[in-house]
Tab-separated table of C-alpha atoms in Angstrom:
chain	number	residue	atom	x	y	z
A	1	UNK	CA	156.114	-146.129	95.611
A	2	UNK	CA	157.536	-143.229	94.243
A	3	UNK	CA	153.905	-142.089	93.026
A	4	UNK	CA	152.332	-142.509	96.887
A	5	UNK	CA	155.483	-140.201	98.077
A	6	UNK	CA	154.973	-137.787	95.528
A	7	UNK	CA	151.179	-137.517	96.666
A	8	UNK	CA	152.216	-137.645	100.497
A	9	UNK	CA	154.193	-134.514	99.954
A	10	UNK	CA	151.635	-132.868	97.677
A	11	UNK	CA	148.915	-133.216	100.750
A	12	UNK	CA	151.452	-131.579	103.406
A	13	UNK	CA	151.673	-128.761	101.207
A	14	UNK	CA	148.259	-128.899	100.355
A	15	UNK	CA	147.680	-128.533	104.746
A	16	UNK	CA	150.522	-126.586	105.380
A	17	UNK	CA	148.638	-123.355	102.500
A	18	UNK	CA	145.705	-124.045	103.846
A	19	UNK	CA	146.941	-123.095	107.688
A	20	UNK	CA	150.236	-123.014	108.375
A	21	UNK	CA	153.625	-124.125	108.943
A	22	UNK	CA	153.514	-124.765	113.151
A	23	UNK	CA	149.449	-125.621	112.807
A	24	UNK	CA	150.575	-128.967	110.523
A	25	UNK	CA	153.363	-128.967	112.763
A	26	UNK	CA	151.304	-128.880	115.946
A	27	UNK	CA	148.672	-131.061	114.284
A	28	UNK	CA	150.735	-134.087	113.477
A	29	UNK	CA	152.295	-133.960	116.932
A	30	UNK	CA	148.937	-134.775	118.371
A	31	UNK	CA	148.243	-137.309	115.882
A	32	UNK	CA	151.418	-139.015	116.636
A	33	UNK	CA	150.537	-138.595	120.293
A	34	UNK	CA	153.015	-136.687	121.342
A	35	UNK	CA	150.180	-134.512	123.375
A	36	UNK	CA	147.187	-136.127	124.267
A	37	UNK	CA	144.024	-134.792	123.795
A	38	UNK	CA	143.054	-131.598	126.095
A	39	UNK	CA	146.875	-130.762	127.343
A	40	UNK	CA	147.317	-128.187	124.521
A	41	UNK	CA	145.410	-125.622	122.611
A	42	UNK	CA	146.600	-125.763	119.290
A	43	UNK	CA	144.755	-122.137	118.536
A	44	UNK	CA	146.701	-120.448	121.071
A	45	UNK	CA	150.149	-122.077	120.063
A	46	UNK	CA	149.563	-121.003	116.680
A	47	UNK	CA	148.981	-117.502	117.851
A	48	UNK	CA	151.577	-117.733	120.163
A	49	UNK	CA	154.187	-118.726	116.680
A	50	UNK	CA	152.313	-115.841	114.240
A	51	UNK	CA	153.304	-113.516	116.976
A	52	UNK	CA	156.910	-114.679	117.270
A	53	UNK	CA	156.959	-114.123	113.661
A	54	UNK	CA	155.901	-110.570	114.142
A	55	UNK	CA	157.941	-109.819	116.719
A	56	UNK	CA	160.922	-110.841	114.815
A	57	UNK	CA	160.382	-109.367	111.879
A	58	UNK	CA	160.352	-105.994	114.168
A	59	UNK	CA	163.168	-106.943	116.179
A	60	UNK	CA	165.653	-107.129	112.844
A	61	UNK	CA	164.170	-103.791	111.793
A	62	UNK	CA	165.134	-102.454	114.848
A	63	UNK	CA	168.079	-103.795	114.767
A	64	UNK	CA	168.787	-102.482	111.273
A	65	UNK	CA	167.942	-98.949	112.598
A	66	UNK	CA	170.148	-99.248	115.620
A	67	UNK	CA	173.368	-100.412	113.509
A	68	UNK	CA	172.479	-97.366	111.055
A	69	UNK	CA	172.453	-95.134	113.952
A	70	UNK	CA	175.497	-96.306	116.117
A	71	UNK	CA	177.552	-95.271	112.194
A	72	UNK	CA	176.446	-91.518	111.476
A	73	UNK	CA	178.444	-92.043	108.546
A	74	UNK	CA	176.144	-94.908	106.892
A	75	UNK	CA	173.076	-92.896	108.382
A	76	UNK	CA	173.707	-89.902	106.266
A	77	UNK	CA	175.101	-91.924	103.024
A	78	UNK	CA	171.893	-93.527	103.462
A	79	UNK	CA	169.903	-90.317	103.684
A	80	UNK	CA	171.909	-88.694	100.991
A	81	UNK	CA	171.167	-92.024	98.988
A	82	UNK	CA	167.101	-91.409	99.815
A	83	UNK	CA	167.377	-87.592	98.431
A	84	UNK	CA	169.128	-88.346	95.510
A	85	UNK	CA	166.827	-91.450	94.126
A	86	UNK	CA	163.873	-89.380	95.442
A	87	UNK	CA	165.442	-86.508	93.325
A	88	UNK	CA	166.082	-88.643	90.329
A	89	UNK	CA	162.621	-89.767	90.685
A	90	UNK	CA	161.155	-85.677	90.270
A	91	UNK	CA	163.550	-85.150	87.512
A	92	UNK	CA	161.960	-88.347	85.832
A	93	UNK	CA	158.085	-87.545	86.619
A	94	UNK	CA	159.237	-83.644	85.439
A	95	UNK	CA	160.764	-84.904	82.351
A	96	UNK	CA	157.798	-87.288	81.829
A	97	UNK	CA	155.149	-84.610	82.448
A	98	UNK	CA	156.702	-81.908	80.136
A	99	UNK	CA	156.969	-84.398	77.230
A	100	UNK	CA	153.619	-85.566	77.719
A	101	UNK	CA	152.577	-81.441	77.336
A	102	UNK	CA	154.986	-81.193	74.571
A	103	UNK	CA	153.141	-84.093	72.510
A	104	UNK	CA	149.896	-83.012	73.563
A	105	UNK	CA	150.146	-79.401	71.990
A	106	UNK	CA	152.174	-81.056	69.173
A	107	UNK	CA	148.962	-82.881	68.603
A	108	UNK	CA	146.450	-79.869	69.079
A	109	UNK	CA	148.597	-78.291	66.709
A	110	UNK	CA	148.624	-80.496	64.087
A	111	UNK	CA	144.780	-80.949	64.733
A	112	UNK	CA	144.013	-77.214	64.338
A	113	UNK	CA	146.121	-76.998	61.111
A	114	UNK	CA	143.700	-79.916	59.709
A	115	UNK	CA	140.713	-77.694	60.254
A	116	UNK	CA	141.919	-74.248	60.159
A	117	UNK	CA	144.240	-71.202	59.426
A	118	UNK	CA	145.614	-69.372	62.086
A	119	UNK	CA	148.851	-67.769	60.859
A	120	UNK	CA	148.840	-66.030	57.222
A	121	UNK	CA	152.752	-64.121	57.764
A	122	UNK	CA	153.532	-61.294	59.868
A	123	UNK	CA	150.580	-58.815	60.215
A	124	UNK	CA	147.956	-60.870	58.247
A	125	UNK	CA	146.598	-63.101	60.966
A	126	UNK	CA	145.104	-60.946	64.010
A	127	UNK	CA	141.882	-61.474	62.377
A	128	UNK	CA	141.475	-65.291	61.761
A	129	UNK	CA	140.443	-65.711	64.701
A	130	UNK	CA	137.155	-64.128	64.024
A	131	UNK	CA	134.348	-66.907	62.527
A	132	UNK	CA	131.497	-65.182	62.686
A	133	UNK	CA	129.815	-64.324	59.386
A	134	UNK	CA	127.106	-61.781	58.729
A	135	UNK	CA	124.965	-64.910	57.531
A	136	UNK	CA	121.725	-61.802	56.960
A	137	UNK	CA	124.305	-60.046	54.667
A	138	UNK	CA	125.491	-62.920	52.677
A	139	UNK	CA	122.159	-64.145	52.018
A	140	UNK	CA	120.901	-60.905	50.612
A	141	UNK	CA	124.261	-60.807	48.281
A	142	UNK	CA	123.277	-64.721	47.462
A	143	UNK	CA	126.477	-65.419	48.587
A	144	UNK	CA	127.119	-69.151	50.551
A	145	UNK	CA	127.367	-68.869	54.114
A	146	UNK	CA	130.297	-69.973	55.096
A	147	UNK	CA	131.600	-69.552	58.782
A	148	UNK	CA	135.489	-71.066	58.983
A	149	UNK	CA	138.709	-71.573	56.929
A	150	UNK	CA	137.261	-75.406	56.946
A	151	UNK	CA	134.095	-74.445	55.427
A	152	UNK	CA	135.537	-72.207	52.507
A	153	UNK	CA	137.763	-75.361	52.081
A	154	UNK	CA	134.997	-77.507	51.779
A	155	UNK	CA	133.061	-75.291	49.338
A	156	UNK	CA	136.188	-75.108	47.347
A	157	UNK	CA	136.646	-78.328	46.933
A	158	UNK	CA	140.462	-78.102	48.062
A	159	UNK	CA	142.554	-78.487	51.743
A	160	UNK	CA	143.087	-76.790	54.131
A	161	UNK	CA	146.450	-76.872	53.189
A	162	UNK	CA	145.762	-75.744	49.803
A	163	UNK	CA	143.685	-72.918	51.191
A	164	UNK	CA	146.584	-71.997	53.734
A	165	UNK	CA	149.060	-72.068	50.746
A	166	UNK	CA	147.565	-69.765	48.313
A	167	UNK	CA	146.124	-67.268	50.731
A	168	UNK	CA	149.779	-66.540	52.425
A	169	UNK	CA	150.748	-63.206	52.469
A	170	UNK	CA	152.475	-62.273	49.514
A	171	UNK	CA	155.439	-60.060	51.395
A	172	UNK	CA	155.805	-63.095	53.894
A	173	UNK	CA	155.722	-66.270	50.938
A	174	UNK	CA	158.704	-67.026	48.835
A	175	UNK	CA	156.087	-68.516	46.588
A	176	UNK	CA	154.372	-66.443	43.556
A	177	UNK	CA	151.099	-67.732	42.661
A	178	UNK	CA	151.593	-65.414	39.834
A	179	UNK	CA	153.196	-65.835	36.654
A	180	UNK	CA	154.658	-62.172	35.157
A	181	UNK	CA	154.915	-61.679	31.790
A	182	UNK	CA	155.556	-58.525	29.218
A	183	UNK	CA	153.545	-57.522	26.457
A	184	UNK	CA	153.843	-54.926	23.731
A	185	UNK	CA	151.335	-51.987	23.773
A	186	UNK	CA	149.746	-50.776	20.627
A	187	UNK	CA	150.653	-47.015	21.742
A	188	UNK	CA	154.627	-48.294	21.907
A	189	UNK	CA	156.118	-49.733	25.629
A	190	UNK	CA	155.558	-52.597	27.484
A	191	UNK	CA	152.425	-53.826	29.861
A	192	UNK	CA	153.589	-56.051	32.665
A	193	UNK	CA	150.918	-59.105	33.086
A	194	UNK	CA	150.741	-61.106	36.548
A	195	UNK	CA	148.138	-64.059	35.546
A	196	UNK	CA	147.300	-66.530	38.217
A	197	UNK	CA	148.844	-69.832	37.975
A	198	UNK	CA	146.519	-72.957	37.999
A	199	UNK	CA	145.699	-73.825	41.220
A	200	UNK	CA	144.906	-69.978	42.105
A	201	UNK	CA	143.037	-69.523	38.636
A	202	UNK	CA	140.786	-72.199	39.574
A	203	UNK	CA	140.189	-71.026	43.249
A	204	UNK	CA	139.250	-67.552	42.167
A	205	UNK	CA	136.335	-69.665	39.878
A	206	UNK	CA	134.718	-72.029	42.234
A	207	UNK	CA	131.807	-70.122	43.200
């Protein structure tokens, strides 16, 4: 029993998605005979109810407007409430936008310092810019063409990074790739020695 009622209820709801609320409505009136057949047009009634529907989903809007009107006071909290969360929303698509642009230029930063130099200290680095090589001139020297920081790299054998670190400017580094050392001269005195450490001794041999 409980089974068929469960199933009874299923099928309304089944009818009532499949058209709607007052078209079941209308429909099991006139199978119940409550109208006989040709007093009503069920299509019209229905049209007649989806239009009610409209028109009262209008009428509470209006009426919504019309109490927000009769109060000035409510009208312009509510208008001062619209500027502020449309504010709130700028401020947020601003803040979003700008950190977006931050990480992007983060990221073409950290990008361009995988493949190549650009700053060398103060006064050393208006020139890396410049990759063009005189590829005629280095062929007649039989020296490699090479055209970027990345391609000296490459040739080297070492990073970019390692590149970047022992080609900084010596007034700008706090780093000596130099280690300075006294000796005694035959003639009487001292000689002062600056002999590359390892990493630069091995640089100025790769070619």
């Amino acid at each position: 029993m409980r089974n068929n009622s469960t199933e009874r209820r299923q099928e309304i709801y089944d009818k009532i998605k499949a058209s709607s609320k007052q078209e079941y409505i209308l429909s099991e009136m006139k199978r119940l005979g409550f109208w006989n057949e040709g007093e009503l047009d069920f299509k019209a009634v229905n049209t007649f109810f989806n239009e009610e529907r409209e028109l009262s989903q209008k009428l509470q809007k209006l009426l919504k407007e019309k109490k927000v009107i009769e109060d000035p006071e409510a009208f312009l909290a509510k208008k001062h409430q619209e500027r502020k969360l449309a504010s709130k929303q700028s401020q947020k698509a601003t803040k979003e936008r700008r950190e977006k642009e931050r990480l992007e230029k983060a990221e073409r930063w950290r990008v361009s310092k995988e493949k190549d130099i650009i700053y060398l200290g103060e006064n050393y680095s208006h020139q890396l810019n410049e990759q063009i090589s005189n590829t005629e001139r280095l062929k007649s020297k039989n020296l490699p063409v090479l055209h970027t920081a990345e391609d000296l790299a490459k040739a080297m054998n070492i990073s970019i990074g390692e590149l970047r670190f022992l080609s900084f400017s010596r007034k700008n580094s706090k780093i000596s790739h130099y280690k300075r050392f006294q000796m005694a001269k035959k003639s009487g005195g001292y000689r002062l020695i600056s002999a590359p450490m390892p990493k630069l001794k091995k640089a100025q041999h790769w070619c």
